[in-house]
Amino acid sequence: MDPTALDEFSTVLKSLTTSLVAYYANSPPGASTTTDSTPAPTVPPRVLPSPSALDSARSYLHHTLPSYKSTSTGPLESITSHLLSLLTAFPSTSTSAHYYGFITGGVTPAALIGDYIASTIDQNVQVHLPKESLATEVEQCALSMLAELLRIPGNFKGRAFTTGATGSNVLGLAAAREALVDARIRQLRSNKIHDDEHVEKDGGISVGELGLLEACHLAGIGKIQILTAGAHSSIPKATSIIGLGRSAIIDISRSDRPWEVDVTQLQEKLNEAKEKGWVSVVVLGMGEVNTGYFPAAGEVEEVMSVTRKFGGVEGGVWVHVDAAFGIFARVFMDESQEDWEAEVGKWANGLELVDSITGDAHKLLNVPYDCGFFFTRDPIYLQHTFINMAPYLSSGSTNPNDIPSPLNIQMENSRRFRALPVYATLAAYGVPGYRNFMRRCILHARAIARYIGTSIDYELLPDQAAEFEDLTSKDALEARLGKTFMVVLFRAKDEKLNEMLKERINETGKMYVSGTVWEGKKAVRCAVGNWRVRGERDGEGGWGVAVDVLEQVARGFEQEKFGN
């Protein structure tokens, strides 16, 4: 850590950049280059590291602090060589079109450049200091462009970048908790039925100030229930974090379509809450985690209509949507060129009506981990929970129209400049670029689903035979494909192969899928989300790789089962 070592840093960085460009281009470090020094095309590396690569890299790891020794190479050159030796031990989550696990997404070239600059300038984006830094203004521009891309109305004034959908769901449930308590307290004041000094005082009573137990006691709220349909696992985690408890969650999903709300159950639970003086947070999903399916057409509007009959937030009901990846269907709203694109755009209708929205940028926006986003109508309910009142962390502004300091509306005081990669990729590609990318993702996923739906070896899930019983098998398959966004759920028809299907696919090294359980049996989840994918069969990023791997796995198992 010698300040005079910048010369060594400059030399090492030039060499490192060449190696990382090769890695990003799917060429192994040290690959041959063309005459213009760009990486030469090579066979793409394994999507997953081989066992030998993992073992080799583990043998290189430092488990204790190394002793300083004078060598012919400087410390930066040594550590760079060491880190590059580990590259083959990581999955190609960003650099391969065929990493289909966990809806991970990739990193666009513009986002990678933004991330590189973000690390170089190393900003802590916590306080709005317009005379000292442009960072918070860049963040607001990025959020505004994101809202434009996803058709989020301008009246969603509470907006923030987070670490991911989990963090955004914490913000959503915390804002809901504050808004519902605040509404009940205002009702008590207006009705003058409460003589507690806290209630009679001007100003708000917040959970953030008094704590959950006292605030709910003063508001006369005996319970905050969370009504969900197909909730992501981060929702129970968020309810635990903000003190509502996982047992507050009540599943109101349809038994035959667990990604949709049973509206009759919703009405019953809201009636019960009204009778008992409870309040409710309704959590909808937009893009079910296993199937990628969306709520039924008009469901969000119907849910909002039901909640309005109970008075909305003033009547004790807040609606939050976890749209981690499903929100990107909205890139097809208004200006889609194909009928099927316009249909996809309708899947996310109604999002503009709800009270708060969660999204993940490190999924289909293809920016580096970690980056989520959150939108709600009024930032005041975020400030109730997350405000930081240290004088040294004040912006000094009293103008209510100024950009709010980020540390006052979300969890972190120390924040990486994760807005810069978002700003870079949105400014570089805009709506046309992202619409084209999403088009490729959907066509890629539907091609894989079509192969599975016609295969003698695999079963496309979920089984919706009853829904399409009046159609021919061909038309039924096309109808199912028409509901596919960018996740394909399937299993092997042979039970023995199905037990090892995920492992057999991943062992090929040509693609990666993640496993799940559907209706009590193992299944495989193939999530298409990398900007490198193509809608055609052939070429790097084409869906033919996945089809060929599935054929290889099925034929290989068949040979094992019946012999040569």
XYZ file of C-alpha atoms in Angstrom:
564
model
C 0.000 0.000 0.000
C 2.673 2.404 -1.058
C 1.455 5.718 -2.547
C 4.382 5.531 -4.951
C 3.080 2.267 -6.421
C 0.806 3.946 -8.978
C 3.231 3.168 -11.792
C 2.967 -0.530 -11.009
C -0.822 -0.183 -10.802
C -0.958 1.426 -14.251
C 1.092 -1.377 -15.799
C -0.857 -4.136 -14.061
C -4.216 -2.574 -14.928
C -3.426 -2.557 -18.655
C -2.560 -6.249 -18.546
C -5.546 -7.048 -16.337
C -7.924 -5.243 -18.687
C -6.770 -7.417 -21.583
C -7.384 -10.570 -19.538
C -10.808 -9.427 -18.312
C -11.913 -8.376 -21.787
C -11.017 -11.890 -22.928
C -12.972 -13.369 -20.013
C -15.991 -11.160 -20.711
C -15.826 -12.176 -24.376
C -15.963 -15.828 -23.290
C -12.314 -16.464 -24.126
C -10.069 -17.936 -21.436
C -7.420 -15.630 -19.947
C -4.266 -15.719 -22.025
C -6.140 -16.677 -25.210
C -4.580 -15.759 -28.506
C -5.456 -12.356 -29.895
C -6.026 -10.956 -33.335
C -3.811 -8.359 -34.966
C -5.789 -5.504 -33.410
C -5.195 -7.005 -29.919
C -8.839 -7.973 -29.410
C -9.530 -11.478 -28.104
C -9.730 -14.087 -30.823
C -12.952 -16.123 -30.989
C -12.640 -19.394 -29.101
C -14.920 -22.181 -27.953
C -16.904 -20.813 -24.963
C -15.715 -22.157 -21.596
C -17.802 -24.430 -19.411
C -20.793 -22.681 -17.862
C -19.892 -24.369 -14.565
C -16.323 -24.915 -13.384
C -15.118 -28.477 -13.619
C -14.364 -30.358 -10.379
C -10.655 -30.267 -11.230
C -10.774 -26.473 -11.759
C -12.428 -26.032 -8.372
C -9.911 -28.280 -6.644
C -7.007 -26.539 -8.341
C -8.252 -23.076 -7.382
C -8.852 -24.160 -3.790
C -5.234 -25.222 -3.559
C -4.188 -21.657 -4.455
C -6.292 -19.895 -1.839
C -4.590 -18.012 1.002
C -5.966 -19.154 4.334
C -3.681 -16.941 6.387
C -2.039 -13.610 5.730
C 0.977 -14.191 3.501
C 4.401 -13.238 4.784
C 5.927 -10.302 2.986
C 8.851 -11.342 0.846
C 10.946 -9.286 -1.468
C 10.396 -10.648 -4.982
C 11.121 -9.606 -8.530
C 7.435 -8.818 -8.971
C 5.512 -6.192 -7.036
C 2.543 -7.002 -4.790
C 0.005 -5.849 -7.384
C 1.428 -8.046 -10.100
C 1.493 -11.002 -7.728
C -2.074 -10.584 -6.498
C -3.354 -9.991 -10.035
C -1.766 -13.229 -11.184
C -3.242 -14.989 -8.158
C -6.767 -13.677 -8.770
C -6.678 -14.518 -12.454
C -5.723 -18.075 -11.544
C -9.076 -18.329 -9.719
C -11.274 -17.218 -12.629
C -11.939 -20.733 -13.904
C -13.425 -21.649 -10.509
C -16.486 -19.430 -10.886
C -19.640 -20.173 -12.878
C -20.166 -18.091 -16.005
C -23.245 -16.407 -14.555
C -22.702 -13.236 -16.540
C -20.586 -14.294 -19.477
C -22.663 -17.213 -20.784
C -26.034 -17.019 -22.493
C -26.702 -20.541 -21.220
C -26.508 -19.915 -17.503
C -30.211 -20.473 -16.818
C -30.107 -20.613 -13.022
C -31.942 -18.418 -10.503
C -32.908 -15.644 -12.983
C -29.449 -14.239 -12.518
C -29.200 -12.084 -15.639
C -25.923 -10.859 -17.062
C -24.095 -7.540 -17.258
C -24.438 -5.410 -20.372
C -21.268 -3.803 -21.733
C -22.547 -0.329 -20.769
C -23.391 -1.496 -17.241
C -19.936 -3.048 -16.848
C -18.315 0.226 -17.876
C -20.523 2.061 -15.377
C -19.594 -0.402 -12.659
C -15.888 -0.039 -13.411
C -16.189 3.739 -13.087
C -18.283 3.375 -9.924
C -15.479 1.366 -8.312
C -12.882 3.843 -9.495
C -14.594 6.952 -8.123
C -15.839 5.043 -5.032
C -18.756 7.237 -3.979
C -20.811 6.677 -0.847
C -24.244 7.776 -2.077
C -25.928 8.520 1.222
C -26.483 12.296 1.607
C -27.737 14.748 -1.014
C -24.920 17.304 -1.262
C -25.487 19.108 -4.588
C -22.674 21.604 -4.035
C -20.198 18.787 -3.510
C -21.259 15.833 -5.662
C -23.459 14.870 -8.604
C -23.997 11.350 -7.245
C -27.550 11.727 -5.897
C -28.622 13.536 -9.062
C -27.251 10.698 -11.196
C -29.219 8.310 -8.987
C -32.423 10.303 -9.477
C -31.863 10.408 -13.242
C -31.353 6.637 -13.254
C -34.562 6.104 -11.259
C -36.463 8.434 -13.587
C -35.245 6.608 -16.695
C -36.090 3.277 -15.045
C -39.611 4.536 -14.306
C -39.919 5.634 -17.938
C -38.772 2.227 -19.220
C -41.212 0.378 -16.955
C -44.093 2.864 -17.287
C -44.162 3.727 -13.577
C -46.278 6.886 -13.134
C -44.674 10.101 -11.921
C -46.778 10.146 -8.741
C -44.624 7.359 -7.325
C -42.394 9.888 -5.564
C -40.835 7.464 -3.103
C -38.108 5.675 -5.031
C -34.815 4.081 -4.158
C -32.137 1.657 -5.244
C -31.622 -1.238 -2.851
C -29.450 -4.335 -2.598
C -32.132 -6.419 -4.311
C -35.759 -7.534 -4.186
C -35.409 -8.705 -0.574
C -34.352 -5.230 0.523
C -37.108 -3.687 -1.588
C -39.704 -5.966 0.004
C -38.509 -4.852 3.422
C -39.081 -1.248 2.307
C -42.524 -2.120 0.963
C -43.738 -3.842 4.117
C -42.176 -1.170 6.352
C -43.915 1.583 4.372
C -47.185 -0.378 4.568
C -46.853 -0.784 8.328
C -46.266 2.951 8.806
C -49.053 4.044 6.464
C -51.650 1.765 8.064
C -50.773 2.861 11.601
C -50.782 6.507 10.530
C -54.208 6.162 8.887
C -55.725 4.575 11.981
C -54.269 7.249 14.277
C -55.684 10.028 12.088
C -59.094 8.370 12.261
C -58.911 8.266 16.053
C -58.007 11.926 16.155
C -60.778 12.952 13.801
C -63.317 10.915 15.764
C -61.898 12.138 19.112
C -62.318 8.708 20.637
C -58.852 8.351 22.108
C -57.579 10.367 25.084
C -53.985 9.177 25.082
C -51.593 12.132 25.070
C -49.584 10.683 22.174
C -52.678 10.492 20.001
C -53.916 13.941 20.949
C -50.597 15.615 20.099
C -50.115 17.098 16.668
C -47.766 15.162 14.420
C -47.641 11.530 13.454
C -47.231 8.419 15.497
C -44.882 6.051 13.754
C -43.677 2.546 14.370
C -40.201 3.847 13.699
C -40.519 6.259 16.621
C -42.492 4.287 19.197
C -41.910 0.699 18.164
C -44.395 -1.791 16.785
C -46.103 -2.769 20.035
C -46.774 0.729 21.353
C -47.725 2.225 18.001
C -50.205 -0.585 17.282
C -51.568 -0.358 20.837
C -52.206 3.377 20.502
C -53.757 2.853 17.069
C -55.992 0.062 18.351
C -54.521 -2.410 15.878
C -54.485 -5.956 17.213
C -52.887 -7.554 14.178
C -51.250 -6.778 10.848
C -51.967 -9.680 8.504
C -50.093 -10.345 5.265
C -52.316 -11.811 2.540
C -50.319 -13.375 -0.294
C -50.589 -15.501 -3.405
C -47.473 -17.351 -4.505
C -45.215 -15.146 -2.411
C -41.463 -15.291 -2.920
C -39.447 -16.579 0.039
C -38.141 -13.047 0.643
C -41.618 -11.990 1.855
C -41.503 -14.171 4.999
C -37.974 -12.897 5.562
C -39.132 -9.274 5.246
C -42.074 -9.796 7.614
C -39.660 -11.219 10.162
C -37.218 -8.318 9.801
C -39.847 -5.609 10.355
C -41.370 -7.347 13.348
C -44.640 -8.638 11.892
C -43.573 -12.284 12.030
C -43.762 -15.042 9.481
C -46.962 -16.385 11.051
C -48.729 -13.199 9.955
C -48.631 -14.506 6.374
C -51.862 -16.064 5.102
C -51.915 -17.801 1.722
C -54.930 -16.749 -0.367
C -53.795 -18.301 -3.650
C -55.980 -20.447 -5.879
C -55.408 -24.164 -5.389
C -55.299 -24.837 -9.139
C -53.210 -21.762 -10.020
C -51.058 -20.861 -7.015
C -49.726 -17.740 -8.735
C -53.241 -16.201 -8.772
C -55.319 -14.668 -5.968
C -58.499 -16.327 -4.764
C -60.595 -13.154 -4.648
C -63.288 -14.808 -2.519
C -60.679 -15.622 0.146
C -59.347 -12.074 -0.083
C -62.768 -10.614 0.603
C -63.333 -12.997 3.512
C -60.006 -12.120 5.139
C -60.561 -8.389 4.698
C -64.056 -8.695 6.196
C -62.599 -10.552 9.174
C -59.933 -7.874 9.603
C -62.539 -5.118 9.515
C -64.656 -6.841 12.159
C -61.676 -7.384 14.470
C -59.961 -4.029 13.939
C -56.966 -5.522 12.145
C -55.178 -4.062 9.149
C -53.912 -5.910 6.088
C -51.062 -5.882 3.593
C -51.917 -7.652 0.341
C -48.777 -8.917 -1.421
C -49.144 -9.858 -5.073
C -46.518 -11.546 -7.224
C -45.817 -10.621 -10.813
C -43.822 -13.482 -12.304
C -44.147 -16.621 -10.171
C -40.714 -17.903 -9.212
C -41.031 -21.437 -10.660
C -43.212 -20.929 -13.735
C -42.699 -17.234 -14.461
C -46.488 -16.984 -14.777
C -48.372 -13.756 -14.128
C -51.672 -13.040 -12.383
C -54.770 -13.609 -14.498
C -55.810 -10.802 -16.832
C -57.490 -8.084 -14.798
C -56.524 -9.630 -11.451
C -54.572 -6.645 -10.130
C -57.420 -4.317 -11.100
C -59.925 -6.634 -9.408
C -57.848 -6.814 -6.236
C -57.581 -3.018 -6.172
C -61.348 -2.738 -6.672
C -61.937 -5.035 -3.697
C -59.511 -3.141 -1.465
C -61.080 0.198 -2.427
C -64.441 -1.095 -1.187
C -62.774 -1.431 2.190
C -61.356 2.086 1.926
C -57.852 1.333 0.648
C -55.076 2.507 2.951
C -57.504 4.684 4.929
C -59.623 1.580 5.479
C -56.678 -0.530 6.570
C -55.438 -2.196 3.344
C -52.119 -1.645 1.556
C -51.257 -3.445 -1.711
C -47.628 -4.295 -2.455
C -46.399 -6.059 -5.601
C -43.210 -8.106 -5.753
C -42.455 -7.807 -9.475
C -38.773 -8.714 -9.272
C -38.545 -9.829 -12.901
C -42.156 -9.704 -14.094
C -42.108 -5.926 -14.139
C -40.007 -6.060 -17.313
C -43.038 -7.240 -19.289
C -44.001 -3.569 -19.209
C -41.351 -2.724 -21.800
C -43.899 -3.993 -24.324
C -46.653 -1.620 -23.239
C -47.961 0.991 -25.694
C -45.550 0.585 -28.599
C -45.178 -3.160 -29.240
C -44.851 -4.209 -32.879
C -46.154 -7.786 -32.706
C -49.470 -9.090 -31.364
C -47.719 -11.449 -28.958
C -45.590 -8.602 -27.611
C -48.667 -6.487 -26.950
C -50.164 -9.447 -25.096
C -47.064 -9.760 -22.891
C -47.299 -6.027 -22.169
C -50.813 -6.533 -20.792
C -49.613 -9.135 -18.281
C -48.247 -6.395 -16.042
C -51.291 -4.119 -16.290
C -52.529 -2.622 -13.049
C -49.118 -2.177 -11.495
C -49.617 1.581 -11.643
C -52.620 1.259 -9.281
C -50.899 -0.358 -6.295
C -49.241 1.251 -3.279
C -45.685 -0.059 -3.622
C -43.566 -1.996 -6.112
C -40.450 -4.169 -5.832
C -38.124 -4.871 -8.752
C -34.692 -6.375 -9.380
C -32.224 -4.591 -11.634
C -29.622 -7.352 -11.424
C -32.089 -9.659 -13.127
C -33.520 -8.487 -16.427
C -31.970 -5.019 -16.481
C -28.637 -6.896 -16.591
C -26.605 -4.725 -14.240
C -24.058 -6.141 -11.765
C -25.004 -7.574 -8.407
C -26.307 -6.248 -6.190
C -29.073 -3.903 -7.327
C -32.815 -3.774 -6.699
C -35.291 -0.923 -6.848
C -38.402 0.228 -5.044
C -41.256 2.601 -5.852
C -44.062 3.932 -3.662
C -46.281 6.978 -3.823
C -45.215 8.915 -0.744
C -41.646 8.874 0.627
C -42.861 10.070 4.039
C -43.640 6.503 5.112
C -40.114 5.440 4.262
C -38.729 8.348 6.262
C -40.776 7.312 9.306
C -38.739 4.114 9.500
C -35.400 4.899 7.910
C -34.634 8.518 8.785
C -31.122 9.134 10.112
C -30.991 12.216 12.315
C -27.247 12.573 12.910
C -26.271 16.238 12.323
C -23.127 15.264 10.458
C -25.236 13.304 7.959
C -27.620 16.143 7.166
C -27.797 17.746 3.731
C -28.631 21.068 5.384
C -31.500 21.616 2.941
C -34.968 22.684 4.081
C -36.429 22.653 0.568
C -39.062 19.879 0.390
C -38.544 19.642 -3.375
C -34.887 18.710 -3.045
C -33.736 15.165 -3.699
C -34.133 13.235 -0.423
C -30.912 11.937 1.057
C -30.916 8.200 0.253
C -29.954 7.184 3.787
C -33.315 8.593 4.989
C -35.536 6.475 2.755
C -33.892 3.038 2.757
C -31.868 0.747 4.996
C -28.249 1.534 4.250
C -26.156 4.424 5.498
C -23.194 3.257 3.448
C -24.150 2.700 -0.176
C -22.178 1.759 -3.236
C -22.838 3.871 -6.342
C -24.996 1.083 -7.802
C -27.058 3.683 -9.645
C -24.212 4.406 -12.075
C -24.341 1.071 -13.960
C -28.125 1.503 -14.176
C -27.713 5.021 -15.520
C -25.100 3.819 -18.031
C -27.108 0.912 -19.432
C -30.381 2.850 -19.685
C -28.706 5.836 -21.337
C -26.865 3.531 -23.759
C -29.717 1.269 -24.881
C -33.004 2.926 -23.949
C -36.440 1.435 -24.563
C -35.619 -0.024 -28.031
C -32.573 -1.878 -26.703
C -34.417 -3.411 -23.760
C -37.482 -4.264 -25.812
C -35.259 -6.115 -28.276
C -33.483 -7.917 -25.442
C -36.737 -9.009 -23.814
C -38.030 -10.166 -27.211
C -34.981 -12.422 -27.581
C -35.387 -13.795 -24.050
C -39.017 -14.729 -24.617
C -38.443 -16.296 -28.035
C -35.474 -18.241 -26.604
C -37.532 -19.540 -23.657
C -40.512 -20.427 -25.834
C -38.325 -22.383 -28.256
C -36.973 -24.487 -25.372
C -40.510 -24.935 -24.026
C -41.755 -26.006 -27.473
C -39.088 -28.703 -27.668
C -39.980 -29.965 -24.179
C -43.708 -29.875 -24.945
C -43.229 -32.171 -27.957
C -40.575 -34.403 -26.405
C -41.115 -38.058 -25.507
C -38.591 -37.655 -22.674
C -39.709 -34.524 -20.841
C -42.862 -33.016 -19.393
C -43.612 -29.300 -19.618
C -44.967 -27.868 -16.363
C -47.377 -26.925 -14.991
C -49.789 -29.494 -16.366
C -52.743 -27.484 -17.670
C -54.562 -30.208 -19.565
C -57.902 -29.316 -17.971
C -57.610 -25.715 -19.050
C -57.044 -26.634 -22.696
C -59.136 -29.809 -22.952
C -61.208 -28.371 -25.808
C -58.123 -27.758 -27.956
C -56.064 -30.084 -30.108
C -52.728 -31.083 -28.596
C -50.919 -28.771 -31.018
C -53.161 -25.786 -30.246
C -52.985 -26.530 -26.513
C -49.193 -26.455 -26.667
C -49.226 -23.148 -28.547
C -51.569 -21.728 -25.918
C -49.189 -22.815 -23.174
C -46.233 -21.342 -25.024
C -48.153 -18.101 -25.284
C -48.074 -17.846 -21.485
C -44.304 -18.378 -21.271
C -42.354 -15.285 -20.263
C -38.720 -16.289 -19.705
C -38.892 -19.233 -17.267
C -39.420 -22.829 -18.408
C -40.389 -25.432 -15.792
C -40.109 -29.123 -16.655
C -39.202 -32.598 -15.475
C -38.148 -35.909 -16.990
C -40.925 -38.422 -17.561
C -38.711 -41.242 -16.307
C -38.716 -40.947 -12.519
C -35.182 -42.242 -12.131
C -33.795 -39.726 -14.616
C -35.873 -36.982 -13.026
C -34.195 -37.587 -9.681
C -30.820 -36.732 -11.215
C -31.944 -34.489 -14.082
C -30.515 -31.208 -12.832
C -27.141 -32.796 -12.137
C -27.033 -34.586 -15.501
C -27.750 -31.351 -17.368
C -25.200 -29.325 -15.430
C -22.512 -32.001 -15.720
C -22.350 -31.391 -19.463
C -20.783 -28.005 -18.728
C -22.698 -26.501 -21.653
C -25.603 -25.012 -19.689
C -26.740 -24.576 -16.116
C -30.221 -24.967 -14.624
C -31.503 -24.821 -11.066
C -33.704 -27.366 -9.344
C -37.006 -26.893 -7.576
C -40.026 -28.898 -6.422
C -43.388 -28.746 -8.164
C -46.450 -30.569 -6.819
C -44.254 -32.649 -4.533
C -41.800 -33.852 -7.181
C -38.435 -32.629 -8.354
C -38.411 -30.315 -11.340
C -35.951 -28.202 -13.286
C -36.231 -24.476 -13.738
C -34.647 -22.908 -16.820
C -34.602 -19.098 -16.588
C -33.515 -17.109 -19.647
C -32.181 -13.692 -18.697
C -28.791 -12.856 -20.201
C -28.452 -10.088 -22.802
C -26.314 -12.465 -24.902
C -29.216 -14.785 -25.760
C -30.658 -15.044 -29.256
C -34.106 -15.916 -30.471
C -32.681 -18.222 -33.153
C -31.525 -21.805 -32.827
C -27.978 -21.433 -34.062
C -25.064 -19.210 -33.195
C -23.528 -18.316 -29.866
C -26.446 -17.588 -27.555
C -28.906 -19.623 -29.630
C -31.458 -21.891 -27.971
C -30.160 -24.925 -29.876
C -27.513 -25.456 -27.197
C -30.200 -26.183 -24.596
C -32.125 -28.510 -26.906
C -28.961 -30.424 -27.817
C -28.027 -30.828 -24.149
C -31.490 -32.142 -23.243
C -31.293 -34.616 -26.122
C -27.809 -35.676 -25.021
C -28.968 -36.258 -21.441
C -32.032 -38.259 -22.499
C -30.125 -40.438 -24.982
C -27.290 -40.988 -22.530
C -29.693 -42.165 -19.834
C -31.466 -44.383 -22.354
C -28.182 -46.105 -23.210
C -27.428 -46.648 -19.525
C -30.876 -48.076 -18.943
C -31.085 -50.426 -21.904
C -27.439 -50.880 -22.816
C -25.831 -50.198 -26.157
